[in-house]
Coordinates of C-alpha atoms and ligand atoms in Angstrom, one line a residue:
M184 CA 34.4 144.2 -11.8
R185 CA 37.3 142.6 -10.1
S186 CA 40.2 140.6 -11.5
W187 CA 43.0 138.6 -10.0
F188 CA 44.3 137.9 -13.5
R189 CA 45.0 141.3 -14.9
P190 CA 48.4 142.7 -14.0
R191 CA 48.2 145.7 -11.8
I192 CA 50.6 148.3 -10.5
S193 CA 49.4 150.2 -7.5
L194 CA 50.1 154.0 -7.4
E195 CA 49.4 154.2 -3.7
G196 CA 52.0 156.0 -1.7
F197 CA 53.6 159.4 -1.6
W198 CA 53.2 161.7 -4.6
K199 CA 54.8 165.0 -5.5
F200 CA 52.3 167.7 -4.8
K201 CA 51.8 171.4 -5.8
V202 CA 49.1 173.9 -5.0
D203 CA 48.3 175.9 -8.1
G204 CA 46.6 178.9 -6.5
K205 CA 46.8 181.0 -9.6
G206 CA 45.8 178.3 -12.1
M207 CA 49.0 178.6 -14.1
G208 CA 49.9 174.9 -14.3
E209 CA 48.4 174.1 -17.6
K210 CA 49.8 177.2 -19.3
E211 CA 53.2 176.4 -17.8
E212 CA 52.9 172.8 -18.9
W213 CA 53.2 171.3 -15.4
F214 CA 51.8 168.1 -17.0
K215 CA 55.2 167.4 -18.4
G216 CA 56.5 167.3 -14.8
F217 CA 56.8 170.1 -12.2
S218 CA 59.2 170.9 -9.4
S219 CA 58.0 171.0 -5.8
N220 CA 59.3 169.8 -2.5
D221 CA 55.8 169.0 -1.2
L222 CA 54.5 165.5 -0.8
V223 CA 51.0 164.1 -0.3
Y224 CA 49.8 160.6 0.4
V225 CA 47.4 158.8 -1.9
P226 CA 44.7 157.6 -1.2
S227 CA 43.5 160.5 1.1
S228 CA 42.2 164.0 0.7
W229 CA 45.0 166.6 0.7
N230 CA 43.4 169.0 3.2
E231 CA 44.4 167.6 6.6
Q232 CA 47.8 166.4 5.5
N233 CA 49.1 169.9 6.0
P234 CA 47.2 172.6 8.0
E235 CA 48.3 175.1 5.3
W236 CA 46.3 173.1 2.7
D237 CA 43.3 172.6 4.9
Q238 CA 41.1 175.5 3.8
Y239 CA 42.3 175.5 0.2
T240 CA 39.8 174.8 -2.6
G241 CA 41.1 175.2 -6.1
V242 CA 43.6 173.5 -8.4
V243 CA 46.4 171.2 -7.2
W244 CA 48.8 168.9 -9.1
Y245 CA 50.0 165.4 -8.3
Q246 CA 53.0 163.6 -9.8
K247 CA 54.4 160.1 -9.6
D248 CA 56.9 158.1 -11.7
V249 CA 56.1 154.5 -12.1
Y250 CA 58.3 151.7 -13.6
I251 CA 56.6 149.4 -16.2
D252 CA 58.3 146.2 -17.0
A253 CA 58.8 145.0 -20.6
N254 CA 56.8 141.8 -20.1
L255 CA 53.6 144.1 -20.2
R256 CA 54.5 145.3 -23.7
N257 CA 51.8 143.6 -25.6
K258 CA 49.0 144.6 -23.4
I259 CA 46.6 147.6 -23.2
A260 CA 47.5 149.9 -20.3
W261 CA 44.7 151.6 -18.3
I262 CA 44.9 154.1 -15.5
V263 CA 42.2 153.5 -13.0
F264 CA 41.0 155.9 -10.3
K265 CA 38.5 154.6 -7.8
G266 CA 37.6 158.1 -6.8
A267 CA 39.3 161.5 -7.1
G268 CA 38.0 165.0 -7.5
Y269 CA 36.2 167.1 -8.0
R270 CA 37.5 167.5 -11.6
T271 CA 40.4 165.3 -12.5
K272 CA 42.7 165.6 -15.6
V273 CA 45.4 163.0 -16.2
W274 CA 48.6 163.0 -18.3
V275 CA 51.0 160.1 -18.7
N276 CA 54.4 160.8 -20.2
S277 CA 53.1 164.4 -21.0
V278 CA 50.2 163.0 -23.1
F279 CA 46.7 163.9 -22.0
V280 CA 44.7 160.7 -21.4
G281 CA 41.4 162.0 -20.1
E282 CA 39.3 164.0 -17.6
H283 CA 36.5 163.2 -15.3
E284 CA 34.0 165.1 -13.2
G285 CA 32.8 163.9 -9.9
S286 CA 34.6 162.6 -6.8
F287 CA 32.9 159.4 -5.9
T288 CA 32.9 157.0 -8.8
E289 CA 35.5 155.0 -10.6
F290 CA 36.9 156.1 -13.9
R291 CA 39.6 154.7 -16.2
F292 CA 41.5 156.0 -19.2
R293 CA 43.4 154.0 -21.8
V294 CA 47.1 154.9 -21.8
D295 CA 48.7 154.6 -25.3
K296 CA 52.1 156.1 -24.8
V297 CA 53.8 153.8 -22.4
S298 CA 57.6 153.4 -22.0
Y299 CA 58.6 149.8 -21.1
S300 CA 61.5 148.8 -19.0
S301 CA 61.6 152.4 -17.8
F302 CA 59.7 155.0 -15.7
N303 CA 56.5 156.6 -16.8
R304 CA 55.4 160.0 -15.4
V305 CA 51.8 160.3 -14.2
V306 CA 50.6 163.8 -13.6
V307 CA 47.2 164.6 -12.3
E308 CA 45.5 168.0 -12.0
I309 CA 42.6 168.2 -9.6
D310 CA 40.3 171.1 -9.3
N311 CA 37.8 171.2 -6.5
T312 CA 36.7 174.8 -6.8
P313 CA 33.2 175.1 -5.4
S314 CA 30.5 175.6 -8.1
I315 CA 26.8 175.9 -8.3
D316 CA 26.9 173.5 -11.3
A317 CA 28.8 170.9 -9.4
L318 CA 27.2 167.8 -7.8
P319 CA 26.7 168.6 -5.0
P320 CA 26.6 172.4 -5.5
A321 CA 28.5 175.0 -3.5
R322 CA 29.3 178.6 -3.7
E323 CA 32.4 178.7 -1.4
L324 CA 34.2 176.3 0.9
N325 CA 31.9 177.3 3.8
V326 CA 28.8 178.1 1.7
T327 CA 27.6 174.8 0.4
A328 CA 24.4 173.0 -0.3
F329 CA 25.7 170.1 1.7
D330 CA 26.6 169.6 5.3
F331 CA 30.0 167.9 5.0
F332 CA 33.4 169.2 4.4
H333 CA 34.4 169.9 0.8
Y334 CA 37.6 167.8 0.7
G335 CA 39.7 167.4 -2.4
G336 CA 42.2 165.0 -3.8
I337 CA 42.8 161.4 -4.9
H338 CA 40.9 159.9 -2.0
R339 CA 40.5 156.4 -3.2
P340 CA 43.0 153.9 -4.7
V341 CA 44.6 154.5 -8.1
Y342 CA 46.5 151.9 -10.2
L343 CA 47.6 150.9 -13.6
E344 CA 45.9 147.8 -15.0
F345 CA 46.8 145.8 -18.1
T346 CA 44.5 143.9 -20.3
D347 CA 44.8 141.9 -23.4
S348 CA 43.3 143.4 -26.6
C349 CA 40.4 141.0 -26.0
Y350 CA 38.8 141.7 -22.7
I351 CA 35.6 142.0 -20.7
D352 CA 34.5 145.6 -20.6
D353 CA 31.6 145.2 -18.2
M354 CA 29.2 142.7 -16.8
T355 CA 25.7 143.1 -15.3
I356 CA 24.4 140.3 -13.2
Y357 CA 20.8 140.0 -12.0
T358 CA 19.9 137.2 -9.6
K359 CA 16.9 135.7 -7.9
A360 CA 16.7 134.0 -4.6
D361 CA 15.7 130.8 -6.3
G362 CA 19.1 130.6 -8.1
L363 CA 18.2 132.4 -11.4
L364 CA 21.1 134.1 -13.0
R365 CA 20.6 136.6 -15.8
T366 CA 23.9 138.2 -17.0
F367 CA 25.0 140.6 -19.7
I368 CA 28.7 140.2 -20.6
D369 CA 30.3 142.9 -22.7
V370 CA 33.1 141.4 -24.8
V371 CA 35.7 143.6 -26.6
C372 CA 37.7 141.8 -29.3
G373 CA 38.5 142.0 -33.0
R374 CA 37.3 138.4 -33.5
D375 CA 35.0 135.8 -31.9
V376 CA 36.2 134.4 -28.6
D377 CA 35.3 131.5 -26.4
I378 CA 34.2 132.2 -22.9
K379 CA 34.1 130.1 -19.7
I380 CA 31.5 130.9 -17.1
K381 CA 32.0 129.7 -13.6
L382 CA 30.0 130.1 -10.4
M383 CA 32.1 129.3 -7.4
D384 CA 31.8 129.5 -3.7
K385 CA 32.9 132.8 -2.0
E386 CA 36.4 131.5 -1.4
M387 CA 36.7 130.4 -5.1
M388 CA 37.6 126.9 -4.0
K389 CA 34.5 125.0 -5.1
V390 CA 33.0 125.1 -8.6
I391 CA 29.2 125.1 -8.4
H392 CA 28.5 125.5 -12.1
E393 CA 30.7 125.8 -15.1
E394 CA 30.1 126.2 -18.8
Y395 CA 32.4 126.7 -21.9
I396 CA 30.8 128.6 -24.7
R397 CA 32.4 128.7 -28.1
N398 CA 32.5 131.4 -30.8
V399 CA 31.0 134.3 -28.8
K400 CA 30.7 137.4 -30.9
P401 CA 32.2 140.6 -29.6
G402 CA 29.6 142.9 -28.0
R403 CA 27.0 142.0 -25.5
Y404 CA 26.5 138.3 -24.6
V405 CA 23.5 137.3 -22.6
Y406 CA 23.9 134.3 -20.3
E407 CA 21.0 132.9 -18.3
K408 CA 20.9 129.9 -16.0
K409 CA 18.9 128.6 -13.1
I410 CA 21.4 127.3 -10.6
S411 CA 20.0 124.8 -8.1
D412 CA 21.1 124.5 -4.5
V413 CA 22.3 128.0 -3.9
K414 CA 21.7 129.7 -0.6
P415 CA 20.1 133.2 -0.8
W416 CA 21.8 136.3 0.4
D417 CA 20.1 137.7 3.5
P418 CA 21.1 140.0 6.2
E419 CA 21.1 137.2 8.7
E420 CA 23.0 134.9 6.4
P421 CA 24.9 136.9 3.7
N422 CA 25.8 134.0 1.4
L423 CA 28.1 135.2 -1.3
Y424 CA 29.3 133.5 -4.5
A425 CA 31.9 134.3 -7.1
F426 CA 30.7 134.7 -10.7
I427 CA 33.7 134.4 -13.0
V428 CA 34.0 135.0 -16.7
E429 CA 37.1 134.0 -18.6
V430 CA 38.0 134.8 -22.2
F431 CA 39.9 132.3 -24.4
I432 CA 41.3 132.5 -27.9
D433 CA 42.5 129.3 -29.4
G434 CA 42.5 127.8 -25.9
S435 CA 44.7 130.5 -24.4
L436 CA 43.3 132.5 -21.5
R437 CA 43.2 136.3 -22.3
D438 CA 41.1 137.7 -19.6
S439 CA 39.4 136.7 -16.4
V440 CA 37.1 138.9 -14.3
Y441 CA 34.7 138.2 -11.5
E442 CA 32.1 139.7 -9.2
R443 CA 31.0 138.6 -5.8
I444 CA 27.3 138.1 -6.0
G445 CA 24.4 137.0 -3.8
F446 CA 21.1 135.5 -4.9
R447 CA 18.2 137.6 -3.6
D448 CA 14.9 139.2 -4.5
V449 CA 13.8 142.7 -3.6
E450 CA 10.3 143.9 -4.0
V451 CA 8.1 146.7 -2.8
K452 CA 4.4 145.8 -2.3
N453 CA 1.6 146.1 0.2
G454 CA 3.4 149.0 1.9
K455 CA 6.4 146.9 2.7
I456 CA 9.9 146.1 1.4
Y457 CA 10.3 142.4 0.8
L458 CA 13.6 140.7 0.7
N459 CA 13.4 137.1 -0.5
G460 CA 9.7 137.1 0.0
R461 CA 9.7 138.4 3.6
P462 CA 9.1 142.0 4.7
V463 CA 12.2 143.6 6.3
F464 CA 12.8 146.4 8.7
L465 CA 15.8 148.6 8.0
K466 CA 17.5 149.8 11.2
G467 CA 20.7 151.7 10.9
F468 CA 22.3 154.9 10.0
G469 CA 23.1 157.6 7.5
R470 CA 26.9 157.5 7.4
H471 CA 29.8 159.5 5.9
E472 CA 33.2 158.7 4.6
D473 CA 35.1 161.0 6.9
F474 CA 38.1 160.5 9.2
P475 CA 40.8 162.6 10.8
V476 CA 43.7 163.3 8.6
T477 CA 42.7 161.0 5.8
G478 CA 39.6 163.1 5.1
K479 CA 37.3 161.4 2.6
H480 CA 39.3 158.2 2.6
L481 CA 38.1 155.7 5.2
P482 CA 41.0 153.3 5.8
G483 CA 40.2 149.6 5.8
A484 CA 40.8 149.2 9.5
V485 CA 38.3 152.0 10.3
L486 CA 35.8 150.3 8.0
V487 CA 36.2 147.0 9.8
R488 CA 35.7 148.7 13.2
D489 CA 32.6 150.5 11.8
F490 CA 31.0 147.3 10.7
Y491 CA 31.6 145.6 14.0
L492 CA 30.2 148.6 15.8
M493 CA 27.2 148.7 13.6
K494 CA 26.6 145.0 14.1
K495 CA 26.9 145.3 17.9
I496 CA 24.5 148.2 18.0
G497 CA 21.9 146.0 16.1
A498 CA 22.0 147.9 12.8
N499 CA 21.3 146.0 9.6
S500 CA 21.4 148.8 7.0
F501 CA 22.7 152.2 6.0
R502 CA 22.4 154.8 3.3
T503 CA 25.4 156.0 1.4
S504 CA 24.6 159.6 2.4
H505 CA 25.4 161.6 0.3
Y506 CA 27.5 160.0 -2.4
P507 CA 28.4 156.5 -3.5
Y508 CA 30.9 154.9 -1.1
S509 CA 34.1 153.2 -1.9
D510 CA 34.3 149.6 -3.1
E511 CA 35.9 148.5 0.1
H512 CA 33.0 150.1 2.1
L513 CA 30.4 148.3 0.1
D514 CA 32.3 145.1 -0.1
L515 CA 32.0 144.9 3.7
A516 CA 28.2 145.6 3.4
D517 CA 28.0 142.6 1.0
E518 CA 30.0 140.5 3.4
F519 CA 28.4 141.6 6.7
G520 CA 24.9 141.4 5.3
F521 CA 24.0 145.1 5.4
M522 CA 21.1 146.3 3.3
V523 CA 22.2 149.5 1.5
I524 CA 20.4 152.5 0.1
L525 CA 22.8 153.7 -2.6
E526 CA 22.7 157.5 -3.2
P527 CA 24.5 159.7 -5.7
P528 CA 26.0 163.1 -4.8
T529 CA 22.9 165.0 -5.7
C530 CA 22.6 166.5 -2.3
Y531 CA 20.7 169.8 -1.9
S532 CA 20.0 170.2 1.8
G533 CA 21.2 173.9 2.0
I534 CA 20.6 175.0 -1.5
G535 CA 18.1 177.6 -0.3
R536 CA 21.1 179.4 1.3
I537 CA 22.9 179.8 -2.0
L538 CA 20.1 180.2 -4.6
S539 CA 16.7 181.8 -4.8
R540 CA 13.6 179.8 -5.6
D541 CA 13.7 181.2 -9.1
E542 CA 17.3 180.3 -9.6
I543 CA 16.6 176.8 -8.3
A544 CA 13.8 176.3 -10.7
K545 CA 16.0 177.4 -13.6
L546 CA 18.9 175.2 -12.6
F547 CA 16.8 172.1 -12.3
S548 CA 15.1 172.7 -15.6
R549 CA 18.3 172.9 -17.5
D550 CA 18.8 170.0 -19.9
D551 CA 22.6 170.0 -19.4
Y552 CA 22.0 169.9 -15.6
S553 CA 19.8 166.8 -15.7
A554 CA 22.1 165.2 -18.2
K555 CA 24.9 165.7 -15.7
A556 CA 22.9 164.2 -12.9
K557 CA 22.0 161.2 -15.1
K558 CA 25.7 160.7 -15.9
F559 CA 26.6 160.7 -12.2
V560 CA 23.8 158.2 -11.5
E561 CA 24.8 156.0 -14.4
E562 CA 28.4 155.8 -13.2
M563 CA 27.1 154.9 -9.7
V564 CA 24.9 152.1 -11.0
K565 CA 27.6 150.8 -13.3
Q566 CA 30.0 150.4 -10.4
H567 CA 27.7 148.9 -7.8
K568 CA 24.8 147.2 -9.7
N569 CA 26.1 143.7 -9.0
R570 CA 26.1 144.0 -5.2
P571 CA 23.5 142.0 -3.2
S572 CA 23.8 144.6 -0.4
V573 CA 22.4 147.4 -2.6
I574 CA 18.6 146.9 -2.3
I575 CA 17.3 150.5 -3.0
Y576 CA 18.5 153.5 -5.0
S577 CA 18.0 156.9 -3.6
V578 CA 18.2 159.5 -6.4
T579 CA 18.8 162.6 -4.2
N580 CA 19.0 164.0 -0.7
E581 CA 16.8 166.9 0.5
P582 CA 16.0 168.4 -2.8
P583 CA 13.8 171.6 -2.7
S584 CA 11.0 169.5 -4.1
D585 CA 8.2 171.8 -3.0
I586 CA 9.2 173.5 -6.3
P587 CA 7.5 171.9 -9.3
E588 CA 10.6 172.0 -11.5
V589 CA 12.5 170.1 -8.9
A590 CA 9.8 167.5 -8.5
E591 CA 9.9 167.0 -12.3
F592 CA 13.7 166.6 -12.1
I593 CA 13.2 163.8 -9.5
K594 CA 10.6 162.2 -11.6
K595 CA 12.9 162.0 -14.6
L596 CA 15.8 160.8 -12.5
A597 CA 13.8 158.1 -10.9
Q598 CA 12.6 156.9 -14.3
F599 CA 16.1 157.0 -15.7
I600 CA 17.5 154.9 -12.9
K601 CA 14.7 152.3 -13.4
E602 CA 15.6 152.1 -17.1
L603 CA 19.2 151.5 -16.2
D604 CA 18.3 148.9 -13.6
P605 CA 14.7 147.7 -13.3
S606 CA 15.6 145.3 -10.5
R607 CA 15.7 147.7 -7.5
P608 CA 13.1 150.1 -6.0
V609 CA 13.8 153.8 -5.9
T610 CA 13.5 156.4 -3.2
F611 CA 14.9 159.9 -2.3
A612 CA 15.4 161.5 1.1
S613 CA 12.9 164.3 1.5
H614 CA 12.9 167.1 4.1
R615 CA 9.8 168.8 2.7
S616 CA 7.4 166.5 4.5
I617 CA 3.7 167.1 3.4
G618 CA 4.8 169.9 1.2
D619 CA 6.9 167.6 -1.1
L620 CA 5.6 167.4 -4.6
A621 CA 7.7 164.3 -5.6
L622 CA 6.8 161.7 -3.1
G623 CA 4.5 160.0 -5.5
Y624 CA 7.3 159.4 -8.1
V625 CA 9.2 156.8 -6.0
D626 CA 8.5 153.4 -4.6
V627 CA 9.6 154.0 -1.1
I628 CA 9.0 157.3 0.7
S629 CA 12.1 158.4 2.8
L630 CA 11.6 161.3 5.2
N631 CA 14.2 163.3 7.1
Y632 CA 12.8 164.7 10.4
Y633 CA 14.6 166.9 13.0
R634 CA 11.6 168.0 15.0
G635 CA 12.8 168.6 18.5
W636 CA 16.2 169.7 17.1
Y637 CA 15.9 172.2 14.3
S638 CA 12.4 173.1 15.3
E639 CA 10.6 172.8 18.7
W640 CA 14.0 173.5 20.3
G641 CA 14.4 171.6 23.6
D642 CA 11.0 170.0 23.4
I643 CA 11.2 166.5 21.9
G644 CA 7.6 165.6 22.9
R645 CA 6.1 168.6 21.0
G646 CA 8.4 168.0 18.1
M647 CA 7.3 164.4 17.8
E648 CA 3.6 165.4 18.0
T649 CA 4.0 167.6 14.9
M650 CA 6.0 165.0 13.1
L651 CA 3.5 162.2 13.8
K652 CA 0.6 164.4 12.5
E653 CA 2.5 165.0 9.2
L654 CA 3.5 161.4 8.9
E655 CA -0.1 160.2 9.3
E656 CA -1.1 162.6 6.6
I657 CA 1.6 161.4 4.2
H658 CA 0.6 157.8 4.9
R659 CA -3.1 158.6 4.2
K660 CA -2.1 160.1 0.9
F661 CA 0.2 157.2 -0.1
P662 CA -1.2 154.2 1.8
D663 CA 0.7 151.6 -0.4
K664 CA 4.1 153.2 -0.1
P665 CA 6.4 152.0 2.7
I666 CA 8.0 154.9 4.7
I667 CA 11.6 155.0 6.0
I668 CA 12.6 157.7 8.4
S669 CA 15.9 158.3 6.6
E670 CA 17.3 160.8 9.1
F671 CA 16.5 161.8 12.6
G672 CA 18.9 162.9 15.4
A673 CA 20.4 165.5 17.6
D674 CA 24.0 166.8 18.1
A675 CA 25.8 165.7 21.3
I676 CA 29.2 166.9 22.3
T677 CA 30.8 163.9 23.9
G678 CA 31.4 164.6 27.6
L679 CA 28.7 167.3 27.8
H680 CA 26.1 166.1 30.3
S681 CA 22.9 167.6 31.5
D682 CA 20.1 166.7 33.9
P683 CA 17.5 167.5 32.7
P684 CA 18.5 166.6 29.1
Q685 CA 19.3 169.8 27.2
M686 CA 20.2 170.3 23.6
W687 CA 23.9 169.4 22.8
S688 CA 24.2 167.1 25.8
E689 CA 24.7 163.3 25.5
E690 CA 21.4 162.9 27.5
Y691 CA 19.3 165.0 25.0
Q692 CA 20.6 163.0 22.1
A693 CA 19.9 159.7 23.8
E694 CA 16.5 160.8 24.8
M695 CA 15.6 162.0 21.4
L696 CA 16.7 158.8 19.6
K697 CA 14.9 156.7 22.2
K698 CA 11.6 158.5 21.8
Y699 CA 11.8 158.5 18.0
I700 CA 12.6 154.8 17.9
E701 CA 10.1 153.7 20.4
T702 CA 7.3 155.7 18.8
L703 CA 8.0 155.1 15.2
T704 CA 8.5 151.3 15.4
K705 CA 4.8 151.2 16.5
K706 CA 3.7 152.6 13.1
N707 CA 3.1 149.7 10.8
Y708 CA 3.8 151.7 7.7
V709 CA 7.3 152.7 8.9
V710 CA 9.7 150.1 7.6
G711 CA 13.0 151.7 8.4
L712 CA 14.8 154.0 10.8
H713 CA 18.1 155.5 10.0
I714 CA 19.7 157.6 12.7
W715 CA 21.7 160.6 11.6
N716 CA 24.6 159.9 11.9
F717 CA 26.7 156.9 12.7
A718 CA 29.7 159.0 13.7
D719 CA 30.6 162.7 14.0
F720 CA 31.9 164.2 10.8
R721 CA 33.6 167.3 9.6
T722 CA 31.5 170.1 8.1
P723 CA 31.9 173.6 6.6
Q724 CA 32.4 176.3 9.2
N725 CA 29.2 178.0 10.3
P726 CA 27.7 179.1 13.7
G727 CA 25.6 175.9 13.9
R728 CA 28.6 173.5 13.9
T729 CA 31.5 173.0 16.2
I730 CA 33.9 172.0 13.5
L731 CA 32.1 168.7 13.3
N732 CA 28.5 167.8 12.9
R733 CA 28.0 166.1 16.3
K734 CA 25.0 163.9 15.5
G735 CA 27.1 160.8 15.6
V736 CA 26.2 158.1 18.0
F737 CA 29.9 157.5 17.9
T738 CA 32.6 160.2 18.0
R739 CA 34.7 160.9 14.9
D740 CA 37.3 158.5 16.2
R741 CA 34.6 155.8 16.8
Q742 CA 34.1 155.9 20.6
Q743 CA 30.6 155.5 21.8
K744 CA 28.4 158.2 23.2
L745 CA 25.6 157.6 25.8
S746 CA 23.2 157.2 22.9
A747 CA 25.1 154.2 21.5
L748 CA 24.1 152.2 24.6
I749 CA 20.5 153.3 24.4
V750 CA 20.2 152.6 20.6
R751 CA 21.9 149.2 21.1
D752 CA 19.2 148.1 23.5
L753 CA 16.4 149.3 21.2
F754 CA 17.8 148.2 17.8
N755 CA 18.6 144.7 19.0
K756 CA 15.0 144.2 20.0
I757 CA 13.7 145.0 16.5
P758 CA 13.8 141.9 14.2
T759 CA 15.1 142.3 10.7
H760 CA 12.2 140.2 9.4
M761 CA 8.9 141.8 10.2
Q762 CA 5.6 140.0 10.8
Q763 CA 3.9 139.2 7.4
Ligands
LIG52 C1 20.1 166.8 6.9 C2 21.1 166.5 5.8 C3 22.4 166.0 6.4 C4 22.8 167.0 7.5 C5 21.8 166.8 8.6 C6 22.1 167.8 9.8 O1 18.9 166.8 6.8 O2 20.6 165.5 5.0 O3 23.3 166.1 5.4 O4 24.1 166.7 8.0 O5 20.5 167.2 8.1 O6 22.7 167.3 10.8 O7 21.7 168.9 9.7

């Protein structure tokens, strides 16, 4: 939910910082304020801001004093984190206000002890110690179940927000391409309120529909309306609107929130993904939020460059591999018309390196473990459910789902997400190919294939032959399910050339992507191709990585490799709307 009405104080900027290597901070009451000469910038991960902190995983402390004016006295104060982690504990004026687990979703705490016309001390403890129970799991900084660097810190915006005692707690907005609006508005107040509902154009200049509803009871209010004359949201014409809800008491405005919405239908049938009644082909990337120095914070300017580069290369979609991306990131997807597969941080690619099969079966069977996964999924859905760009949910990446207990976990998670939001199809990215026991539990089959890279070394042709055989078999088994190749790619070190194309050269990467795209677009059951990855990104240290994973079609600083030119030609020839 957004608001231009609620007063806000940004906490972006330099914070006092202290590494707590021995975990003494709580005992020594650092939450009352601590001494340190170190500074860190928020939002950004701490790691690359000082080479001495780079390889540190554990507990750190942040502190900032913020002035709150007396005119905010009668309001409720909230502290809002758009993303920090892995575990975050927060104190304001020495009073504990709450804690949160997980790095990639928004959380907010009510702050009751506020000093007006004076400074207030915000102290934050962050612990990103690797753990098997964490999502995603890790044993050590360089021994992880995931192939991206385990950054820590407050890597998304943080601010204080002030609301009236009567406010909108949440809203859920379902739309249809024909203008149908179905909304659930959660009102918090000690008495009945009036609410005004407005649908406006994207710039909030023109009112398209307006209604004033009197005596709304606190709790959930359901509002439904068919709006005529709205243009659907579509990748080629991403029409956006503002849905605004205002709360009034005795004629005075107490709260105003809004969402940017689009009218669109998503449906999976006849082996295709339909958007607004037409089958679509998803061409694009798996991405990461990763950038030099800022770590897990992708600055707005970088995001804008990324979207222009993705547009130019002919992409129309991406997956939020392997965690929910920032609001700014997904705002641009809504705006630029990108179709997004939204994925939580349940990433298990390398879990076989840190747990045995028995240990994996035990972990995935634990009730508290699936409860945690559900909580992460629920927070993700809550934050992004109103986005037109999000057309599919992926419940996990590369789970070891040839193990029955893991397949069962996926089944439950897929059911759970459908209960939360029945409006979107569900998938997960599998790397178990024909051996996967969970493919039948989701609407869309997503497969990650690296044949010609991790197997059939140096032989793209032979790698593809094996892949195609497996693919045909999966299609035979699930003829009605559309298939997305959710990852394929090869590392290329920019500037490394080789004739003939050999592994790690720009030529080998270009050749591999070309062969995959040319061949797979001929299969009518393949409805999407996501190259791994949009850009090079930082990884844990191991002998298979040169500091970065080099499967980017762009470098980490967003310069094109040879493959970008090849992909541009190919992607631009694939229409978004497929033949019916
Ligand atoms: C995968 C993972 C991704 C890795 C990629 C790779 O299958 O899903 O996180 O980065 O392979 O390059 O190995």
